[in-house]
Amino acid sequence: AWSLFNHSELSLLEESLKALPWDSLLENPQLVLLQAWLMQSQHRYGEVNTLLARAEHEIKDIREGTMHAEFNALRAQVAINDGNPDEAERLAKLALEELPPGWFYSRIVATSVLGEVLHCKGELTRSLALMQQTEQMARQHDVWHYALWSLIQQSEILFAQGFLQTAWETQEKAFQLINEQHLEQLPMHEFLVRIR
C-alpha cells in the first residue's frame, strides 16, 4: 500500500482503502496513517485531523510511542500546509523527539516542516540547512517527492538570500531529479516550471 502512495497511484490506493472496514484499519494503524496521508495529499486537511483523532480515541495505547510520533509528523505537515506555522513547529519538534532513528519517512516530513517554518520566520540560513538535510535523507531513502520539494525550497531560499546562480543550479538539480525519477506528474513539477 505504501508503494502505491510513494508512486502516486492515489486512485487505486483510495479505492483499496475504502474497501476495508474500519475495524481492519484499526487493527493495523499504519493503514490509518496511510489513509490520512492520502487525504493530506488531496488537501483534505480537516478530514486528516478528524481521522487521526478518531483512531487515537479507538486504538489502545496509541497516544504514546512511535505511531503517535508519526501522527504528529503528519499533523505538522497539515498545519504548515494550512498556514499554521506555530502549530506545525510544535508538532514537528514533538515528532522528532519521539521518533526512533529508523523511522525515516516521518523524520523526513518533520525535518522538512521545520525547514518551512524557519523559512516563514525569515531564518533563511537555518532553513536552508534543514532543507539540505531533508534532501539528503529523502534521496538516501528514495522518497523522491520530498527530495524534489526540498530542492524547490532550497532554490527559493537561495533566491531570497540573493544567490541567484546557486538558486538556478539548484533548480537544475530539481529538473534532473524529475527526469531521473519520472516525477513529471507531480504538481511540484509544474510549480518548478512556473517559478523558473
PDB file of C-alpha atoms in Angstrom:
ATOM      1  CA  ALA A   1       0.000   0.000   0.000  1.00  0.00           C
ATOM      2  CA  TRP A   2       2.831   2.437   0.822  1.00  0.00           C
ATOM      3  CA  SER A   3       4.399   1.621  -2.532  1.00  0.00           C
ATOM      4  CA  LEU A   4       1.199   2.771  -4.252  1.00  0.00           C
ATOM      5  CA  PHE A   5       1.320   6.012  -2.279  1.00  0.00           C
ATOM      6  CA  ASN A   6       5.003   6.639  -2.986  1.00  0.00           C
ATOM      7  CA  HIS A   7       4.450   6.034  -6.706  1.00  0.00           C
ATOM      8  CA  SER A   8       1.424   8.362  -6.826  1.00  0.00           C
ATOM      9  CA  GLU A   9      -1.087   5.596  -7.563  1.00  0.00           C
ATOM     10  CA  LEU A  10      -3.538   7.504  -5.408  1.00  0.00           C
ATOM     11  CA  SER A  11      -6.826   6.493  -7.048  1.00  0.00           C
ATOM     12  CA  LEU A  12      -6.064   2.792  -6.748  1.00  0.00           C
ATOM     13  CA  LEU A  13      -4.898   3.266  -3.177  1.00  0.00           C
ATOM     14  CA  GLU A  14      -8.009   5.216  -2.227  1.00  0.00           C
ATOM     15  CA  GLU A  15     -10.311   2.541  -3.648  1.00  0.00           C
ATOM     16  CA  SER A  16      -8.367  -0.186  -1.850  1.00  0.00           C
ATOM     17  CA  LEU A  17      -8.566   1.592   1.495  1.00  0.00           C
ATOM     18  CA  LYS A  18     -12.272   2.319   1.057  1.00  0.00           C
ATOM     19  CA  ALA A  19     -12.873  -1.408   0.597  1.00  0.00           C
ATOM     20  CA  LEU A  20     -11.503  -2.154   4.062  1.00  0.00           C
ATOM     21  CA  PRO A  21     -13.828  -1.981   7.068  1.00  0.00           C
ATOM     22  CA  TRP A  22     -12.872   0.480   9.829  1.00  0.00           C
ATOM     23  CA  ASP A  23     -12.076  -2.372  12.244  1.00  0.00           C
ATOM     24  CA  SER A  24      -9.474  -3.707   9.801  1.00  0.00           C
ATOM     25  CA  LEU A  25      -7.834  -0.300   9.656  1.00  0.00           C
ATOM     26  CA  LEU A  26      -7.752  -0.101  13.446  1.00  0.00           C
ATOM     27  CA  GLU A  27      -6.008  -3.481  13.618  1.00  0.00           C
ATOM     28  CA  ASN A  28      -3.201  -2.019  11.505  1.00  0.00           C
ATOM     29  CA  PRO A  29      -2.659   1.638  12.477  1.00  0.00           C
ATOM     30  CA  GLN A  30      -0.188   2.025   9.586  1.00  0.00           C
ATOM     31  CA  LEU A  31      -3.200   1.773   7.267  1.00  0.00           C
ATOM     32  CA  VAL A  32      -4.932   4.565   9.194  1.00  0.00           C
ATOM     33  CA  LEU A  33      -1.767   6.627   8.818  1.00  0.00           C
ATOM     34  CA  LEU A  34      -1.639   5.841   5.109  1.00  0.00           C
ATOM     35  CA  GLN A  35      -5.274   6.838   4.650  1.00  0.00           C
ATOM     36  CA  ALA A  36      -4.528  10.111   6.456  1.00  0.00           C
ATOM     37  CA  TRP A  37      -1.514  10.768   4.199  1.00  0.00           C
ATOM     38  CA  LEU A  38      -3.727  10.146   1.194  1.00  0.00           C
ATOM     39  CA  MET A  39      -6.229  12.708   2.498  1.00  0.00           C
ATOM     40  CA  GLN A  40      -3.404  15.181   3.130  1.00  0.00           C
ATOM     41  CA  SER A  41      -2.126  14.757  -0.423  1.00  0.00           C
ATOM     42  CA  GLN A  42      -5.636  15.648  -1.610  1.00  0.00           C
ATOM     43  CA  HIS A  43      -5.659  18.791   0.589  1.00  0.00           C
ATOM     44  CA  ARG A  44      -8.422  17.394   2.830  1.00  0.00           C
ATOM     45  CA  TYR A  45      -6.760  18.764   5.960  1.00  0.00           C
ATOM     46  CA  GLY A  46      -9.804  18.798   8.236  1.00  0.00           C
ATOM     47  CA  GLU A  47     -10.501  15.161   7.424  1.00  0.00           C
ATOM     48  CA  VAL A  48      -6.913  14.218   8.302  1.00  0.00           C
ATOM     49  CA  ASN A  49      -7.176  15.568  11.830  1.00  0.00           C
ATOM     50  CA  THR A  50     -10.638  14.034  12.301  1.00  0.00           C
ATOM     51  CA  LEU A  51      -9.407  10.617  11.155  1.00  0.00           C
ATOM     52  CA  LEU A  52      -6.327  10.712  13.388  1.00  0.00           C
ATOM     53  CA  ALA A  53      -8.336  11.865  16.416  1.00  0.00           C
ATOM     54  CA  ARG A  54     -10.857   9.071  15.860  1.00  0.00           C
ATOM     55  CA  ALA A  55      -8.094   6.486  15.548  1.00  0.00           C
ATOM     56  CA  GLU A  56      -6.362   7.755  18.689  1.00  0.00           C
ATOM     57  CA  HIS A  57      -9.650   7.524  20.560  1.00  0.00           C
ATOM     58  CA  GLU A  58     -10.298   3.939  19.449  1.00  0.00           C
ATOM     59  CA  ILE A  59      -6.814   2.388  19.428  1.00  0.00           C
ATOM     60  CA  LYS A  60      -5.496   1.500  22.856  1.00  0.00           C
ATOM     61  CA  ASP A  61      -2.093   2.940  23.859  1.00  0.00           C
ATOM     62  CA  ILE A  62      -1.592   4.894  20.627  1.00  0.00           C
ATOM     63  CA  ARG A  63      -1.180   8.247  22.374  1.00  0.00           C
ATOM     64  CA  GLU A  64       2.375   7.270  23.211  1.00  0.00           C
ATOM     65  CA  GLY A  65       5.247   5.936  21.211  1.00  0.00           C
ATOM     66  CA  THR A  66       6.177   5.724  17.586  1.00  0.00           C
ATOM     67  CA  MET A  67       2.731   5.722  15.991  1.00  0.00           C
ATOM     68  CA  HIS A  68       1.770   8.857  17.919  1.00  0.00           C
ATOM     69  CA  ALA A  69       5.003  10.476  16.708  1.00  0.00           C
ATOM     70  CA  GLU A  70       4.134   9.543  13.127  1.00  0.00           C
ATOM     71  CA  PHE A  71       0.676  11.046  13.586  1.00  0.00           C
ATOM     72  CA  ASN A  72       2.335  14.239  14.872  1.00  0.00           C
ATOM     73  CA  ALA A  73       4.638  14.414  11.843  1.00  0.00           C
ATOM     74  CA  LEU A  74       1.606  14.216   9.572  1.00  0.00           C
ATOM     75  CA  ARG A  75      -0.280  16.763  11.678  1.00  0.00           C
ATOM     76  CA  ALA A  76       2.746  19.075  11.384  1.00  0.00           C
ATOM     77  CA  GLN A  77       2.612  18.778   7.582  1.00  0.00           C
ATOM     78  CA  VAL A  78      -1.114  19.539   7.623  1.00  0.00           C
ATOM     79  CA  ALA A  79      -0.564  22.544   9.915  1.00  0.00           C
ATOM     80  CA  ILE A  80       2.114  24.107   7.691  1.00  0.00           C
ATOM     81  CA  ASN A  81       0.020  23.485   4.584  1.00  0.00           C
ATOM     82  CA  ASP A  82      -2.967  25.053   6.325  1.00  0.00           C
ATOM     83  CA  GLY A  83      -0.996  28.199   7.217  1.00  0.00           C
ATOM     84  CA  ASN A  84      -0.345  27.496  10.896  1.00  0.00           C
ATOM     85  CA  PRO A  85       3.460  27.577  11.283  1.00  0.00           C
ATOM     86  CA  ASP A  86       3.467  27.764  15.099  1.00  0.00           C
ATOM     87  CA  GLU A  87       1.432  24.577  15.449  1.00  0.00           C
ATOM     88  CA  ALA A  88       3.480  22.959  12.682  1.00  0.00           C
ATOM     89  CA  GLU A  89       6.698  23.740  14.538  1.00  0.00           C
ATOM     90  CA  ARG A  90       5.365  22.379  17.834  1.00  0.00           C
ATOM     91  CA  LEU A  91       4.172  19.128  16.255  1.00  0.00           C
ATOM     92  CA  ALA A  92       7.299  18.607  14.138  1.00  0.00           C
ATOM     93  CA  LYS A  93       9.543  19.044  17.179  1.00  0.00           C
ATOM     94  CA  LEU A  94       7.417  16.595  19.177  1.00  0.00           C
ATOM     95  CA  ALA A  95       7.600  14.075  16.355  1.00  0.00           C
ATOM     96  CA  LEU A  96      11.382  14.339  16.071  1.00  0.00           C
ATOM     97  CA  GLU A  97      11.776  13.901  19.841  1.00  0.00           C
ATOM     98  CA  GLU A  98       9.620  10.753  19.867  1.00  0.00           C
ATOM     99  CA  LEU A  99      10.573   9.056  16.589  1.00  0.00           C
ATOM    100  CA  PRO A 100      13.128   6.240  16.657  1.00  0.00           C
ATOM    101  CA  PRO A 101      16.114   6.847  14.334  1.00  0.00           C
ATOM    102  CA  GLY A 102      14.953   4.242  11.808  1.00  0.00           C
ATOM    103  CA  TRP A 103      11.577   5.837  11.119  1.00  0.00           C
ATOM    104  CA  PHE A 104      12.924   7.796   8.197  1.00  0.00           C
ATOM    105  CA  TYR A 105       9.723   8.844   6.388  1.00  0.00           C
ATOM    106  CA  SER A 106       8.249  10.727   9.325  1.00  0.00           C
ATOM    107  CA  ARG A 107      11.699  12.133  10.173  1.00  0.00           C
ATOM    108  CA  ILE A 108      11.950  13.482   6.614  1.00  0.00           C
ATOM    109  CA  VAL A 109       8.488  15.040   6.926  1.00  0.00           C
ATOM    110  CA  ALA A 110       9.152  16.636  10.321  1.00  0.00           C
ATOM    111  CA  THR A 111      12.546  17.990   9.226  1.00  0.00           C
ATOM    112  CA  SER A 112      11.017  19.444   6.071  1.00  0.00           C
ATOM    113  CA  VAL A 113       8.240  21.089   8.078  1.00  0.00           C
ATOM    114  CA  LEU A 114      10.763  22.674  10.467  1.00  0.00           C
ATOM    115  CA  GLY A 115      12.662  23.984   7.453  1.00  0.00           C
ATOM    116  CA  GLU A 116       9.480  25.519   6.071  1.00  0.00           C
ATOM    117  CA  VAL A 117       8.647  27.092   9.432  1.00  0.00           C
ATOM    118  CA  LEU A 118      12.094  28.700   9.617  1.00  0.00           C
ATOM    119  CA  HIS A 119      11.664  29.933   6.036  1.00  0.00           C
ATOM    120  CA  CYS A 120       8.355  31.553   7.063  1.00  0.00           C
ATOM    121  CA  LYS A 121      10.111  33.207  10.018  1.00  0.00           C
ATOM    122  CA  GLY A 122      12.868  34.566   7.784  1.00  0.00           C
ATOM    123  CA  GLU A 123      15.574  32.395   9.345  1.00  0.00           C
ATOM    124  CA  LEU A 124      16.936  31.536   5.923  1.00  0.00           C
ATOM    125  CA  THR A 125      20.342  30.102   6.839  1.00  0.00           C
ATOM    126  CA  ARG A 126      18.872  27.609   9.310  1.00  0.00           C
ATOM    127  CA  SER A 127      16.013  26.845   6.936  1.00  0.00           C
ATOM    128  CA  LEU A 128      18.442  26.115   4.103  1.00  0.00           C
ATOM    129  CA  ALA A 129      20.434  23.735   6.302  1.00  0.00           C
ATOM    130  CA  LEU A 130      17.286  21.793   7.241  1.00  0.00           C
ATOM    131  CA  MET A 131      16.137  21.622   3.619  1.00  0.00           C
ATOM    132  CA  GLN A 132      19.559  20.292   2.606  1.00  0.00           C
ATOM    133  CA  GLN A 133      19.279  17.707   5.383  1.00  0.00           C
ATOM    134  CA  THR A 134      15.781  16.810   4.150  1.00  0.00           C
ATOM    135  CA  GLU A 135      17.077  16.351   0.609  1.00  0.00           C
ATOM    136  CA  GLN A 136      19.907  14.120   1.791  1.00  0.00           C
ATOM    137  CA  MET A 137      17.587  11.907   3.873  1.00  0.00           C
ATOM    138  CA  ALA A 138      14.944  11.769   1.137  1.00  0.00           C
ATOM    139  CA  ARG A 139      17.486  10.731  -1.508  1.00  0.00           C
ATOM    140  CA  GLN A 140      19.008   8.149   0.826  1.00  0.00           C
ATOM    141  CA  HIS A 141      15.597   6.523   1.350  1.00  0.00           C
ATOM    142  CA  ASP A 142      14.170   7.051  -2.176  1.00  0.00           C
ATOM    143  CA  VAL A 143      11.448   9.436  -1.027  1.00  0.00           C
ATOM    144  CA  TRP A 144      11.625  11.369  -4.266  1.00  0.00           C
ATOM    145  CA  HIS A 145       8.742  13.802  -3.791  1.00  0.00           C
ATOM    146  CA  TYR A 146      10.349  15.138  -0.589  1.00  0.00           C
ATOM    147  CA  ALA A 147      13.743  15.301  -2.307  1.00  0.00           C
ATOM    148  CA  LEU A 148      12.133  17.395  -5.035  1.00  0.00           C
ATOM    149  CA  TRP A 149      10.253  19.585  -2.555  1.00  0.00           C
ATOM    150  CA  SER A 150      13.423  20.250  -0.578  1.00  0.00           C
ATOM    151  CA  LEU A 151      15.283  21.275  -3.754  1.00  0.00           C
ATOM    152  CA  ILE A 152      12.500  23.684  -4.685  1.00  0.00           C
ATOM    153  CA  GLN A 153      12.567  25.148  -1.177  1.00  0.00           C
ATOM    154  CA  GLN A 154      16.358  25.453  -1.300  1.00  0.00           C
ATOM    155  CA  SER A 155      16.160  27.363  -4.584  1.00  0.00           C
ATOM    156  CA  GLU A 156      13.617  29.794  -3.129  1.00  0.00           C
ATOM    157  CA  ILE A 157      15.737  30.349  -0.019  1.00  0.00           C
ATOM    158  CA  LEU A 158      18.876  30.904  -2.094  1.00  0.00           C
ATOM    159  CA  PHE A 159      16.989  33.342  -4.307  1.00  0.00           C
ATOM    160  CA  ALA A 160      15.784  35.245  -1.216  1.00  0.00           C
ATOM    161  CA  GLN A 161      19.390  35.382   0.017  1.00  0.00           C
ATOM    162  CA  GLY A 162      20.491  36.859  -3.315  1.00  0.00           C
ATOM    163  CA  PHE A 163      22.404  33.795  -4.534  1.00  0.00           C
ATOM    164  CA  LEU A 164      20.758  33.752  -7.954  1.00  0.00           C
ATOM    165  CA  GLN A 165      23.257  31.496  -9.723  1.00  0.00           C
ATOM    166  CA  THR A 166      23.161  28.924  -6.932  1.00  0.00           C
ATOM    167  CA  ALA A 167      19.345  29.081  -6.919  1.00  0.00           C
ATOM    168  CA  TRP A 168      19.371  28.430 -10.691  1.00  0.00           C
ATOM    169  CA  GLU A 169      21.758  25.490 -10.271  1.00  0.00           C
ATOM    170  CA  THR A 170      19.553  24.048  -7.529  1.00  0.00           C
ATOM    171  CA  GLN A 171      16.562  24.270  -9.855  1.00  0.00           C
ATOM    172  CA  GLU A 172      18.616  22.431 -12.481  1.00  0.00           C
ATOM    173  CA  LYS A 173      19.205  19.666  -9.918  1.00  0.00           C
ATOM    174  CA  ALA A 174      15.443  19.558  -9.344  1.00  0.00           C
ATOM    175  CA  PHE A 175      14.727  19.203 -13.078  1.00  0.00           C
ATOM    176  CA  GLN A 176      17.348  16.471 -13.282  1.00  0.00           C
ATOM    177  CA  LEU A 177      15.680  14.630 -10.385  1.00  0.00           C
ATOM    178  CA  ILE A 178      12.287  14.945 -12.103  1.00  0.00           C
ATOM    179  CA  ASN A 179      13.701  13.375 -15.259  1.00  0.00           C
ATOM    180  CA  GLU A 180      15.633  10.622 -13.482  1.00  0.00           C
ATOM    181  CA  GLN A 181      12.747   9.575 -11.230  1.00  0.00           C
ATOM    182  CA  HIS A 182       9.884  10.286 -13.673  1.00  0.00           C
ATOM    183  CA  LEU A 183       8.198  12.829 -11.424  1.00  0.00           C
ATOM    184  CA  GLU A 184       6.605  14.844 -14.225  1.00  0.00           C
ATOM    185  CA  GLN A 185       3.095  14.005 -12.964  1.00  0.00           C
ATOM    186  CA  LEU A 186       3.652  15.711  -9.604  1.00  0.00           C
ATOM    187  CA  PRO A 187       2.178  19.209  -9.170  1.00  0.00           C
ATOM    188  CA  MET A 188       5.606  20.260  -7.852  1.00  0.00           C
ATOM    189  CA  HIS A 189       6.972  19.873 -11.390  1.00  0.00           C
ATOM    190  CA  GLU A 190       4.514  22.463 -12.674  1.00  0.00           C
ATOM    191  CA  PHE A 191       5.316  24.691  -9.694  1.00  0.00           C
ATOM    192  CA  LEU A 192       9.030  24.473 -10.505  1.00  0.00           C
ATOM    193  CA  VAL A 193       8.378  25.407 -14.135  1.00  0.00           C
ATOM    194  CA  ARG A 194       6.333  28.423 -13.020  1.00  0.00           C
ATOM    195  CA  ILE A 195       8.932  29.760 -10.569  1.00  0.00           C
ATOM    196  CA  ARG A 196      11.675  29.312 -13.150  1.00  0.00           C
TER     197      ARG A 196
END
